[in-house]
mmCIF file of C-alpha atoms (C1' of nucleotides) in Angstrom:
data_model
loop_
_atom_site.group_PDB
_atom_site.id
_atom_site.type_symbol
_atom_site.label_atom_id
_atom_site.label_comp_id
_atom_site.label_asym_id
_atom_site.label_seq_id
_atom_site.Cartn_x
_atom_site.Cartn_y
_atom_site.Cartn_z
ATOM 1 C CA UNK A 1 -6.331 15.529 21.907
ATOM 2 C CA UNK A 2 -4.426 12.302 20.673
ATOM 3 C CA UNK A 3 -6.577 9.187 20.467
ATOM 4 C CA UNK A 4 -3.757 7.033 21.940
ATOM 5 C CA UNK A 5 -3.997 5.838 25.085
ATOM 6 C CA UNK A 6 -1.148 2.902 25.553
ATOM 7 C CA UNK A 7 1.111 1.911 23.065
ATOM 8 C CA UNK A 8 0.064 -1.837 23.682
ATOM 9 C CA UNK A 9 2.454 -3.679 21.677
ATOM 10 C CA UNK A 10 0.655 -5.597 18.867
ATOM 11 C CA UNK A 11 1.297 -9.536 18.482
ATOM 12 C CA UNK A 12 0.986 -11.142 15.351
ATOM 13 C CA UNK A 13 -2.993 -11.804 16.156
ATOM 14 C CA UNK A 14 -3.310 -8.166 16.494
ATOM 15 C CA UNK A 15 -1.566 -7.754 12.690
ATOM 16 C CA UNK A 16 -3.030 -10.536 11.256
ATOM 17 C CA UNK A 17 -6.723 -9.427 12.473
ATOM 18 C CA UNK A 18 -5.871 -5.220 11.123
ATOM 19 C CA UNK A 19 -4.980 -6.884 7.995
ATOM 20 C CA UNK A 20 -7.931 -8.305 7.493
ATOM 21 C CA UNK A 21 -10.084 -5.104 9.090
ATOM 22 C CA UNK A 22 -8.087 -2.680 6.390
ATOM 23 C CA UNK A 23 -9.205 -4.108 3.746
ATOM 24 C CA UNK A 24 -12.980 -5.386 4.700
ATOM 25 C CA UNK A 25 -13.973 -4.161 8.126
ATOM 26 C CA UNK A 26 -16.941 -5.768 7.198
ATOM 27 C CA UNK A 27 -15.583 -9.239 8.178
ATOM 28 C CA UNK A 28 -17.847 -10.919 10.805
ATOM 29 C CA UNK A 29 -15.569 -11.242 13.695
ATOM 30 C CA UNK A 30 -16.219 -15.236 13.147
ATOM 31 C CA UNK A 31 -14.960 -15.568 10.111
ATOM 32 C CA UNK A 32 -11.929 -13.683 11.534
ATOM 33 C CA UNK A 33 -11.661 -15.811 14.705
ATOM 34 C CA UNK A 34 -11.482 -18.904 12.041
ATOM 35 C CA UNK A 35 -8.958 -16.635 9.999
ATOM 36 C CA UNK A 36 -6.311 -16.415 12.845
ATOM 37 C CA UNK A 37 -7.107 -19.210 15.072
ATOM 38 C CA UNK A 38 -9.469 -17.415 17.567
ATOM 39 C CA UNK A 39 -12.729 -17.627 18.898
ATOM 40 C CA UNK A 40 -14.874 -14.502 17.737
ATOM 41 C CA UNK A 41 -15.007 -13.419 21.379
ATOM 42 C CA UNK A 42 -10.900 -13.041 21.276
ATOM 43 C CA UNK A 43 -11.529 -11.061 18.260
ATOM 44 C CA UNK A 44 -13.872 -8.893 19.211
ATOM 45 C CA UNK A 45 -12.081 -7.490 22.675
ATOM 46 C CA UNK A 46 -8.439 -7.194 20.515
ATOM 47 C CA UNK A 47 -10.071 -5.379 18.257
ATOM 48 C CA UNK A 48 -11.729 -3.656 21.160
ATOM 49 C CA UNK A 49 -8.464 -2.681 22.788
ATOM 50 C CA UNK A 50 -6.997 -1.090 19.381
ATOM 51 C CA UNK A 51 -9.920 1.220 19.079
ATOM 52 C CA UNK A 52 -9.250 2.184 22.136
ATOM 53 C CA UNK A 53 -5.551 2.852 21.766
ATOM 54 C CA UNK A 54 -5.629 5.147 18.931
ATOM 55 C CA UNK A 55 -4.359 1.687 16.731
ATOM 56 C CA UNK A 56 -7.567 1.632 14.237
ATOM 57 C CA UNK A 57 -8.548 5.761 13.724
ATOM 58 C CA UNK A 58 -11.442 4.900 12.174
ATOM 59 C CA UNK A 59 -14.046 2.471 10.250
ATOM 60 C CA UNK A 60 -15.047 4.004 7.275
ATOM 61 C CA UNK A 61 -17.167 3.784 4.086
ATOM 62 C CA UNK A 62 -14.764 4.099 1.123
ATOM 63 C CA UNK A 63 -17.475 6.564 -1.571
ATOM 64 C CA UNK A 64 -16.343 6.640 -5.199
ATOM 65 C CA UNK A 65 -16.059 10.782 -5.804
ATOM 66 C CA UNK A 66 -16.795 10.222 -9.894
ATOM 67 C CA UNK A 67 -20.555 8.527 -8.410
ATOM 68 C CA UNK A 68 -21.302 11.266 -6.670
ATOM 69 C CA UNK A 69 -20.146 14.387 -9.132
ATOM 70 C CA UNK A 70 -16.591 14.570 -7.843
ATOM 71 C CA UNK A 71 -14.783 13.479 -11.270
ATOM 72 C CA UNK A 72 -11.919 15.896 -10.330
ATOM 73 C CA UNK A 73 -8.654 14.766 -8.349
ATOM 74 C CA UNK A 74 -6.112 17.475 -7.968
ATOM 75 C CA UNK A 75 -2.105 17.429 -6.480
ATOM 76 C CA UNK A 76 -1.092 20.463 -5.109
ATOM 77 C CA UNK A 77 2.236 21.578 -4.182
ATOM 78 C CA UNK A 78 1.881 24.485 -2.384
ATOM 79 C CA UNK A 79 4.672 26.975 -1.569
ATOM 80 C CA UNK A 80 4.449 29.391 1.505
ATOM 81 C CA UNK A 81 6.444 32.419 2.032
ATOM 82 C CA UNK A 82 7.302 32.820 5.603
ATOM 83 C CA UNK A 83 7.543 29.650 7.612
ATOM 84 C CA UNK A 84 6.992 30.636 11.012
ATOM 85 C CA UNK A 85 5.390 28.304 13.463
ATOM 86 C CA UNK A 86 2.260 30.511 13.539
ATOM 87 C CA UNK A 87 1.993 31.195 9.781
ATOM 88 C CA UNK A 88 2.139 27.424 9.413
ATOM 89 C CA UNK A 89 -0.267 26.218 11.988
ATOM 90 C CA UNK A 90 -2.686 29.125 10.260
ATOM 91 C CA UNK A 91 -2.650 27.151 6.594
ATOM 92 C CA UNK A 92 -2.665 23.794 8.242
ATOM 93 C CA UNK A 93 -6.057 24.443 10.103
ATOM 94 C CA UNK A 94 -7.119 26.148 7.150
ATOM 95 C CA UNK A 95 -6.132 23.680 4.535
ATOM 96 C CA UNK A 96 -8.058 20.890 7.279
ATOM 97 C CA UNK A 97 -10.985 22.943 7.698
ATOM 98 C CA UNK A 98 -12.157 23.040 3.137
ATOM 99 C CA UNK A 99 -14.125 19.804 2.271
ATOM 100 C CA UNK A 100 -12.844 19.668 -0.979
ATOM 101 C CA UNK A 101 -9.071 18.662 0.519
ATOM 102 C CA UNK A 102 -9.498 15.336 1.018
ATOM 103 C CA UNK A 103 -5.601 15.186 2.403
ATOM 104 C CA UNK A 104 -3.267 17.267 3.763
ATOM 105 C CA UNK A 105 0.536 16.512 4.528
ATOM 106 C CA UNK A 106 3.231 19.182 5.407
ATOM 107 C CA UNK A 107 6.172 18.430 3.828
ATOM 108 C CA UNK A 108 10.121 19.142 3.529
ATOM 109 C CA UNK A 109 11.199 19.350 0.598
ATOM 110 C CA UNK A 110 10.856 22.362 -2.621
ATOM 111 C CA UNK A 111 7.449 22.596 -1.414
ATOM 112 C CA UNK A 112 5.704 22.786 2.177
ATOM 113 C CA UNK A 113 2.102 21.151 2.180
ATOM 114 C CA UNK A 114 1.237 18.731 -0.744
ATOM 115 C CA UNK A 115 -2.756 18.197 -0.532
ATOM 116 C CA UNK A 116 -5.087 15.838 -2.390
ATOM 117 C CA UNK A 117 -8.164 17.823 -3.491
ATOM 118 C CA UNK A 118 -11.267 16.158 -5.009
ATOM 119 C CA UNK A 119 -13.610 18.305 -7.186
ATOM 120 C CA UNK A 120 -16.894 18.099 -9.613
ATOM 121 C CA UNK A 121 -15.045 20.518 -12.063
ATOM 122 C CA UNK A 122 -11.889 22.623 -13.504
ATOM 123 C CA UNK A 123 -14.412 25.579 -12.659
ATOM 124 C CA UNK A 124 -14.525 24.502 -9.445
ATOM 125 C CA UNK A 125 -10.855 23.668 -8.474
ATOM 126 C CA UNK A 126 -10.492 27.137 -10.438
ATOM 127 C CA UNK A 127 -12.691 28.872 -7.742
ATOM 128 C CA UNK A 128 -10.649 27.282 -5.277
ATOM 129 C CA UNK A 129 -7.504 28.332 -5.868
ATOM 130 C CA UNK A 130 -9.031 31.836 -5.413
ATOM 131 C CA UNK A 131 -10.266 31.775 -1.992
ATOM 132 C CA UNK A 132 -7.137 29.149 -0.817
ATOM 133 C CA UNK A 133 -3.957 30.391 -2.572
ATOM 134 C CA UNK A 134 -4.291 33.686 -4.052
ATOM 135 C CA UNK A 135 -6.957 34.697 -1.400
ATOM 136 C CA UNK A 136 -3.767 33.815 1.490
ATOM 137 C CA UNK A 137 -0.753 36.319 1.394
ATOM 138 C CA UNK A 138 1.295 33.552 2.453
ATOM 139 C CA UNK A 139 1.165 31.386 -0.619
ATOM 140 C CA UNK A 140 4.475 31.799 -2.359
ATOM 141 C CA UNK A 141 3.466 29.643 -5.077
ATOM 142 C CA UNK A 142 1.644 26.244 -5.578
ATOM 143 C CA UNK A 143 1.693 23.620 -8.590
ATOM 144 C CA UNK A 144 -0.777 21.451 -9.765
ATOM 145 C CA UNK A 145 -1.201 18.161 -10.687
ATOM 146 C CA UNK A 146 -4.421 17.192 -12.560
ATOM 147 C CA UNK A 147 -5.102 13.299 -11.705
ATOM 148 C CA UNK A 148 -5.871 10.992 -14.935
ATOM 149 C CA UNK A 149 -6.050 8.009 -13.416
ATOM 150 C CA UNK A 150 -5.868 6.913 -9.883
ATOM 151 C CA UNK A 151 -4.324 3.852 -9.958
ATOM 152 C CA UNK A 152 -3.910 3.037 -6.689
ATOM 153 C CA UNK A 153 -6.167 5.123 -3.491
ATOM 154 C CA UNK A 154 -6.010 3.601 0.004
ATOM 155 C CA UNK A 155 -5.111 4.339 3.586
ATOM 156 C CA UNK A 156 -3.648 0.599 3.748
ATOM 157 C CA UNK A 157 -0.471 -0.097 5.242
ATOM 158 C CA UNK A 158 1.938 -2.632 5.159
ATOM 159 C CA UNK A 159 1.598 -5.594 7.084
ATOM 160 C CA UNK A 160 3.807 -8.421 8.940
ATOM 161 C CA UNK B 1 -13.446 -5.281 -14.627
ATOM 162 C CA UNK B 2 -15.027 -2.107 -13.154
ATOM 163 C CA UNK B 3 -17.264 -2.319 -9.677
ATOM 164 C CA UNK B 4 -20.362 0.083 -11.394
ATOM 165 C CA UNK B 5 -23.625 -1.473 -12.529
ATOM 166 C CA UNK B 6 -25.655 0.746 -13.379
ATOM 167 C CA UNK B 7 -25.575 4.510 -12.997
ATOM 168 C CA UNK B 8 -28.813 4.946 -10.767
ATOM 169 C CA UNK B 9 -28.820 8.850 -9.672
ATOM 170 C CA UNK B 10 -28.451 9.243 -5.630
ATOM 171 C CA UNK B 11 -31.204 11.190 -4.154
ATOM 172 C CA UNK B 12 -30.726 13.375 -1.115
ATOM 173 C CA UNK B 13 -31.428 10.261 1.133
ATOM 174 C CA UNK B 14 -28.370 8.561 -0.351
ATOM 175 C CA UNK B 15 -26.113 11.367 0.118
ATOM 176 C CA UNK B 16 -27.047 11.958 3.993
ATOM 177 C CA UNK B 17 -26.429 8.314 4.509
ATOM 178 C CA UNK B 18 -23.372 8.419 2.316
ATOM 179 C CA UNK B 19 -21.805 10.915 4.493
ATOM 180 C CA UNK B 20 -22.860 9.269 7.624
ATOM 181 C CA UNK B 21 -20.952 5.840 6.418
ATOM 182 C CA UNK B 22 -17.746 7.655 4.698
ATOM 183 C CA UNK B 23 -17.345 9.303 8.312
ATOM 184 C CA UNK B 24 -18.071 5.797 10.440
ATOM 185 C CA UNK B 25 -19.791 2.589 8.935
ATOM 186 C CA UNK B 26 -20.549 0.979 11.861
ATOM 187 C CA UNK B 27 -22.994 3.097 12.588
ATOM 188 C CA UNK B 28 -26.744 1.177 12.534
ATOM 189 C CA UNK B 29 -29.225 1.173 10.236
ATOM 190 C CA UNK B 30 -31.255 2.132 12.527
ATOM 191 C CA UNK B 31 -29.226 5.136 13.775
ATOM 192 C CA UNK B 32 -28.763 6.144 10.214
ATOM 193 C CA UNK B 33 -32.618 5.902 10.096
ATOM 194 C CA UNK B 34 -33.270 7.831 12.348
ATOM 195 C CA UNK B 35 -31.279 10.286 11.059
ATOM 196 C CA UNK B 36 -32.487 10.558 7.308
ATOM 197 C CA UNK B 37 -36.181 9.880 8.775
ATOM 198 C CA UNK B 38 -35.946 6.578 7.029
ATOM 199 C CA UNK B 39 -36.696 3.036 8.487
ATOM 200 C CA UNK B 40 -33.867 0.958 9.263
ATOM 201 C CA UNK B 41 -34.992 -1.418 5.709
ATOM 202 C CA UNK B 42 -35.047 1.579 3.817
ATOM 203 C CA UNK B 43 -31.213 2.564 4.598
ATOM 204 C CA UNK B 44 -30.599 -1.286 4.042
ATOM 205 C CA UNK B 45 -31.610 -1.700 0.565
ATOM 206 C CA UNK B 46 -29.658 1.588 -0.505
ATOM 207 C CA UNK B 47 -26.673 0.803 1.287
ATOM 208 C CA UNK B 48 -26.927 -2.586 -0.907
ATOM 209 C CA UNK B 49 -28.048 -0.911 -4.156
ATOM 210 C CA UNK B 50 -25.029 1.461 -3.581
ATOM 211 C CA UNK B 51 -22.586 -1.453 -2.935
ATOM 212 C CA UNK B 52 -23.387 -3.463 -6.089
ATOM 213 C CA UNK B 53 -22.825 -0.544 -8.278
ATOM 214 C CA UNK B 54 -19.929 0.817 -6.691
ATOM 215 C CA UNK B 55 -20.931 4.021 -5.135
ATOM 216 C CA UNK B 56 -19.482 2.343 -2.242
ATOM 217 C CA UNK B 57 -16.321 0.830 -3.510
ATOM 218 C CA UNK B 58 -15.219 -0.481 0.269
ATOM 219 C CA UNK B 59 -15.618 -0.732 3.968
ATOM 220 C CA UNK B 60 -12.339 -0.400 5.344
ATOM 221 C CA UNK B 61 -10.596 0.049 8.756
ATOM 222 C CA UNK B 62 -8.005 2.895 9.073
ATOM 223 C CA UNK B 63 -4.968 1.932 10.310
ATOM 224 C CA UNK B 64 -2.478 4.180 12.429
ATOM 225 C CA UNK B 65 0.921 3.712 10.392
ATOM 226 C CA UNK B 66 3.016 4.413 13.448
ATOM 227 C CA UNK B 67 0.821 1.865 15.468
ATOM 228 C CA UNK B 68 2.473 -0.531 13.217
ATOM 229 C CA UNK B 69 6.050 0.763 12.834
ATOM 230 C CA UNK B 70 5.061 2.551 9.219
ATOM 231 C CA UNK B 71 6.232 5.891 10.668
ATOM 232 C CA UNK B 72 6.990 7.782 7.810
ATOM 233 C CA UNK B 73 5.017 9.036 5.285
ATOM 234 C CA UNK B 74 6.733 9.804 1.492
ATOM 235 C CA UNK B 75 5.296 11.523 -1.683
ATOM 236 C CA UNK B 76 7.297 10.496 -4.438
ATOM 237 C CA UNK B 77 6.576 12.366 -7.805
ATOM 238 C CA UNK B 78 8.232 9.777 -10.963
ATOM 239 C CA UNK B 79 8.853 11.288 -14.480
ATOM 240 C CA UNK B 80 9.067 8.848 -16.860
ATOM 241 C CA UNK B 81 11.003 8.329 -20.191
ATOM 242 C CA UNK B 82 8.833 6.898 -22.973
ATOM 243 C CA UNK B 83 5.085 7.606 -22.330
ATOM 244 C CA UNK B 84 4.044 4.987 -24.614
ATOM 245 C CA UNK B 85 0.784 3.830 -23.752
ATOM 246 C CA UNK B 86 2.605 0.362 -23.105
ATOM 247 C CA UNK B 87 5.674 1.788 -20.910
ATOM 248 C CA UNK B 88 2.651 3.569 -18.641
ATOM 249 C CA UNK B 89 0.472 0.288 -18.739
ATOM 250 C CA UNK B 90 3.534 -1.101 -16.886
ATOM 251 C CA UNK B 91 4.322 1.303 -14.105
ATOM 252 C CA UNK B 92 0.598 1.144 -13.215
ATOM 253 C CA UNK B 93 0.801 -2.370 -12.343
ATOM 254 C CA UNK B 94 4.557 -2.190 -10.955
ATOM 255 C CA UNK B 95 3.479 0.853 -8.434
ATOM 256 C CA UNK B 96 -0.214 -0.714 -8.335
ATOM 257 C CA UNK B 97 1.834 -4.056 -6.772
ATOM 258 C CA UNK B 98 3.724 -2.739 -4.347
ATOM 259 C CA UNK B 99 2.247 -2.947 -0.777
ATOM 260 C CA UNK B 100 4.288 0.112 0.382
ATOM 261 C CA UNK B 101 2.910 2.285 -2.248
ATOM 262 C CA UNK B 102 -0.375 2.833 -0.665
ATOM 263 C CA UNK B 103 -1.834 5.639 -3.465
ATOM 264 C CA UNK B 104 -0.769 5.697 -6.826
ATOM 265 C CA UNK B 105 -1.977 8.550 -9.820
ATOM 266 C CA UNK B 106 -1.335 8.868 -12.987
ATOM 267 C CA UNK B 107 -1.395 13.129 -13.404
ATOM 268 C CA UNK B 108 -0.922 15.624 -15.794
ATOM 269 C CA UNK B 109 2.131 18.188 -15.475
ATOM 270 C CA UNK B 110 5.710 18.300 -14.965
ATOM 271 C CA UNK B 111 5.427 14.652 -13.611
ATOM 272 C CA UNK B 112 3.726 11.893 -14.425
ATOM 273 C CA UNK B 113 3.179 9.727 -11.694
ATOM 274 C CA UNK B 114 2.369 11.182 -7.998
ATOM 275 C CA UNK B 115 3.172 8.162 -5.144
ATOM 276 C CA UNK B 116 1.970 8.076 -1.588
ATOM 277 C CA UNK B 117 4.603 5.630 0.078
ATOM 278 C CA UNK B 118 4.528 4.248 3.523
ATOM 279 C CA UNK B 119 7.210 2.751 5.445
ATOM 280 C CA UNK B 120 9.299 2.003 8.478
ATOM 281 C CA UNK B 121 12.522 4.206 7.794
ATOM 282 C CA UNK B 122 13.764 6.207 5.732
ATOM 283 C CA UNK B 123 16.612 2.972 4.972
ATOM 284 C CA UNK B 124 13.613 1.604 3.903
ATOM 285 C CA UNK B 125 12.440 3.978 1.573
ATOM 286 C CA UNK B 126 15.791 3.670 0.188
ATOM 287 C CA UNK B 127 15.433 0.413 -0.670
ATOM 288 C CA UNK B 128 12.207 0.946 -2.222
ATOM 289 C CA UNK B 129 13.965 3.707 -4.562
ATOM 290 C CA UNK B 130 16.475 1.183 -5.427
ATOM 291 C CA UNK B 131 14.211 -1.630 -6.772
ATOM 292 C CA UNK B 132 11.175 1.085 -7.921
ATOM 293 C CA UNK B 133 13.160 3.668 -9.658
ATOM 294 C CA UNK B 134 16.736 2.897 -10.087
ATOM 295 C CA UNK B 135 16.379 -0.468 -10.907
ATOM 296 C CA UNK B 136 13.397 0.247 -13.781
ATOM 297 C CA UNK B 137 15.240 2.338 -16.602
ATOM 298 C CA UNK B 138 11.908 3.746 -18.229
ATOM 299 C CA UNK B 139 11.706 6.449 -14.648
ATOM 300 C CA UNK B 140 13.404 9.683 -15.880
ATOM 301 C CA UNK B 141 13.279 11.481 -12.709
ATOM 302 C CA UNK B 142 12.443 11.302 -9.280
ATOM 303 C CA UNK B 143 11.696 14.168 -6.272
ATOM 304 C CA UNK B 144 10.903 13.260 -2.997
ATOM 305 C CA UNK B 145 8.591 15.046 -0.257
ATOM 306 C CA UNK B 146 9.009 13.906 3.408
ATOM 307 C CA UNK B 147 5.962 14.131 5.419
ATOM 308 C CA UNK B 148 6.985 15.754 8.894
ATOM 309 C CA UNK B 149 3.054 15.903 9.624
ATOM 310 C CA UNK B 150 -0.304 14.519 7.853
ATOM 311 C CA UNK B 151 -2.211 17.183 8.705
ATOM 312 C CA UNK B 152 -5.566 15.678 7.426
ATOM 313 C CA UNK B 153 -5.522 11.921 5.882
ATOM 314 C CA UNK B 154 -9.209 10.413 4.724
ATOM 315 C CA UNK B 155 -10.819 9.547 1.632
ATOM 316 C CA UNK B 156 -14.319 11.508 2.367
ATOM 317 C CA UNK B 157 -15.442 13.274 -0.354
ATOM 318 C CA UNK B 158 -17.902 16.418 -0.136
ATOM 319 C CA UNK B 159 -21.020 15.605 -0.097
ATOM 320 C CA UNK B 160 -24.016 17.777 -1.117
ATOM 321 C "C1'" DG C 1 -62.589 7.779 -14.205
ATOM 322 C "C1'" DA C 2 -60.561 3.025 -13.386
ATOM 323 C "C1'" DC C 3 -57.929 -0.430 -14.056
ATOM 324 C "C1'" DC C 4 -52.960 -2.258 -13.484
ATOM 325 C "C1'" DC C 5 -48.153 -2.144 -12.335
ATOM 326 C "C1'" DC C 6 -43.952 -0.720 -10.513
ATOM 327 C "C1'" DG C 7 -41.428 0.431 -7.107
ATOM 328 C "C1'" DA C 8 -40.549 2.204 -2.684
ATOM 329 C "C1'" DC C 9 -41.986 2.619 1.922
ATOM 330 C "C1'" DG C 10 -42.805 0.561 7.073
ATOM 331 C "C1'" DA C 11 -43.483 -3.306 10.745
ATOM 332 C "C1'" DA C 12 -42.917 -7.143 11.978
ATOM 333 C "C1'" DA C 13 -40.895 -11.596 11.988
ATOM 334 C "C1'" DC C 14 -36.373 -13.884 11.434
ATOM 335 C "C1'" DA C 15 -31.606 -14.803 11.418
ATOM 336 C "C1'" DA C 16 -26.769 -13.565 12.327
ATOM 337 C "C1'" DA C 17 -23.595 -11.317 14.603
ATOM 338 C "C1'" DA C 18 -21.794 -8.325 18.656
ATOM 339 C "C1'" DT C 19 -20.990 -8.040 23.286
ATOM 340 C "C1'" DT C 20 -20.954 -9.780 27.798
ATOM 341 C "C1'" DG C 21 -20.263 -13.171 32.201
ATOM 342 C "C1'" DC C 22 -18.279 -16.638 33.647
ATOM 343 C "C1'" DA C 23 -15.267 -20.081 34.536
ATOM 344 C "C1'" DA C 24 -10.760 -22.257 33.362
ATOM 345 C "C1'" DA C 25 -5.829 -21.851 31.401
ATOM 346 C "C1'" DC C 26 -1.480 -20.369 30.918
ATOM 347 C "C1'" DA C 27 2.743 -16.721 32.205
ATOM 348 C "C1'" DG C 28 5.062 -14.910 35.190
ATOM 349 C "C1'" DA C 29 7.131 -13.385 40.310
ATOM 350 C "C1'" DC C 30 7.648 -14.508 44.437
ATOM 351 C "C1'" DG D 1 4.096 -24.760 44.352
ATOM 352 C "C1'" DT D 2 1.152 -20.820 44.859
ATOM 353 C "C1'" DC D 3 -0.300 -16.429 44.025
ATOM 354 C "C1'" DT D 4 -2.263 -13.053 40.420
ATOM 355 C "C1'" DG D 5 -2.583 -10.714 36.347
ATOM 356 C "C1'" DT D 6 -4.096 -11.739 31.728
ATOM 357 C "C1'" DT D 7 -6.539 -13.811 27.874
ATOM 358 C "C1'" DT D 8 -9.267 -17.324 26.354
ATOM 359 C "C1'" DG D 9 -13.288 -20.262 24.914
ATOM 360 C "C1'" DC D 10 -18.237 -21.412 26.008
ATOM 361 C "C1'" DA D 11 -22.825 -20.232 26.524
ATOM 362 C "C1'" DA D 12 -26.082 -16.696 27.495
ATOM 363 C "C1'" DT D 13 -28.126 -12.280 26.561
ATOM 364 C "C1'" DT D 14 -28.728 -7.883 23.634
ATOM 365 C "C1'" DT D 15 -28.020 -5.752 19.396
ATOM 366 C "C1'" DT D 16 -27.657 -5.182 14.431
ATOM 367 C "C1'" DG D 17 -29.267 -6.717 10.104
ATOM 368 C "C1'" DT D 18 -32.456 -9.188 6.940
ATOM 369 C "C1'" DT D 19 -36.239 -11.147 5.019
ATOM 370 C "C1'" DT D 20 -41.337 -11.372 4.306
ATOM 371 C "C1'" DC D 21 -45.058 -8.748 3.659
ATOM 372 C "C1'" DG D 22 -49.089 -6.060 3.175
ATOM 373 C "C1'" DT D 23 -49.556 -0.870 1.772
ATOM 374 C "C1'" DC D 24 -49.265 3.458 -0.178
ATOM 375 C "C1'" DG D 25 -48.349 6.336 -4.259
ATOM 376 C "C1'" DG D 26 -47.574 7.430 -9.402
ATOM 377 C "C1'" DG D 27 -47.695 6.325 -14.382
ATOM 378 C "C1'" DG D 28 -49.477 4.742 -17.932
ATOM 379 C "C1'" DT D 29 -53.122 2.514 -21.007
ATOM 380 C "C1'" DC D 30 -58.068 1.605 -22.211
#
DNA sequence: GACCCCGACGAAACAAAATTGCAAACAGAC
DNA sequence: GTCTGTTTGCAATTTTGTTTCGTCGGGGTC
């Protein structure tokens, strides 16, 4: 199920390449090569390997939510009643399936799940809570935080 | 300062293209064209326009945090003492500057900021809290949630 | 209705980038 | 020192992105 193939260790070249790609994956390999002192084909082979090994999970465009009418970002802390493996698995599956849920994490602490949700309006959010939380009798409680400002949004990982 | 240029409305073609790109932005334009019934140049013009208008914010590779030794994801709710515009701005700037902070949102509700943090170890997180929270006398309180499972992670927005 | 203008399209030509084949450099094992 | 693996750079090939150009269709004007 996992995409990882071999945990082949990353060297300094790989990390530099990753640092560039996670900022802009349309950078020409030639340019990357110049930046890291490697030929374009060498860079390309490393990228290919990292994709195969699952170091690079995906290559995506980041779409501005407001531009497509999804102007509201919401955080939700969800606390469940039963924490049996079965129930947790069920919750994970349900959350993962909802397209409005951009991110879902299973966490320790005072909550069990933290969700990042993107919707066009509060009415849509209200409808979603009805479906997802009130309609799920394993949800004990949930707390909502509405984002006023997306100060920093990304999936970039600290490198080097 | 903003990247938006003109809020030219998106049609069904644009949305279909975005849906493809936010899943895989390495899809050849010809392939996209076939999928949406448009020629490659038409697709390319639309993509170019959406980039210029800020509909497409960025094009990035998604790196697996574990693969680069950043195996711990943490959520933090931060509550500040003073909520003057000045202090909030200062906090935003500071959070945005930290590379370990992957995401930062300014929110309503029981907290003021929600952070998503990626670190190699709890020790690193501890050091970060010391620097970021204990070292900041405007932080009243913060709550930590450690992710046990990244159930769903992405920046994709619901389209159509 | 005839006209023009504007915008978007597709086909083809073109440019640039990615990919592959191959020989050489290098590192470690014996 | 020689062998074997791996990784590299260069050059040829292929794929992809980009530009050009002629055409089509809608809207406004006279």
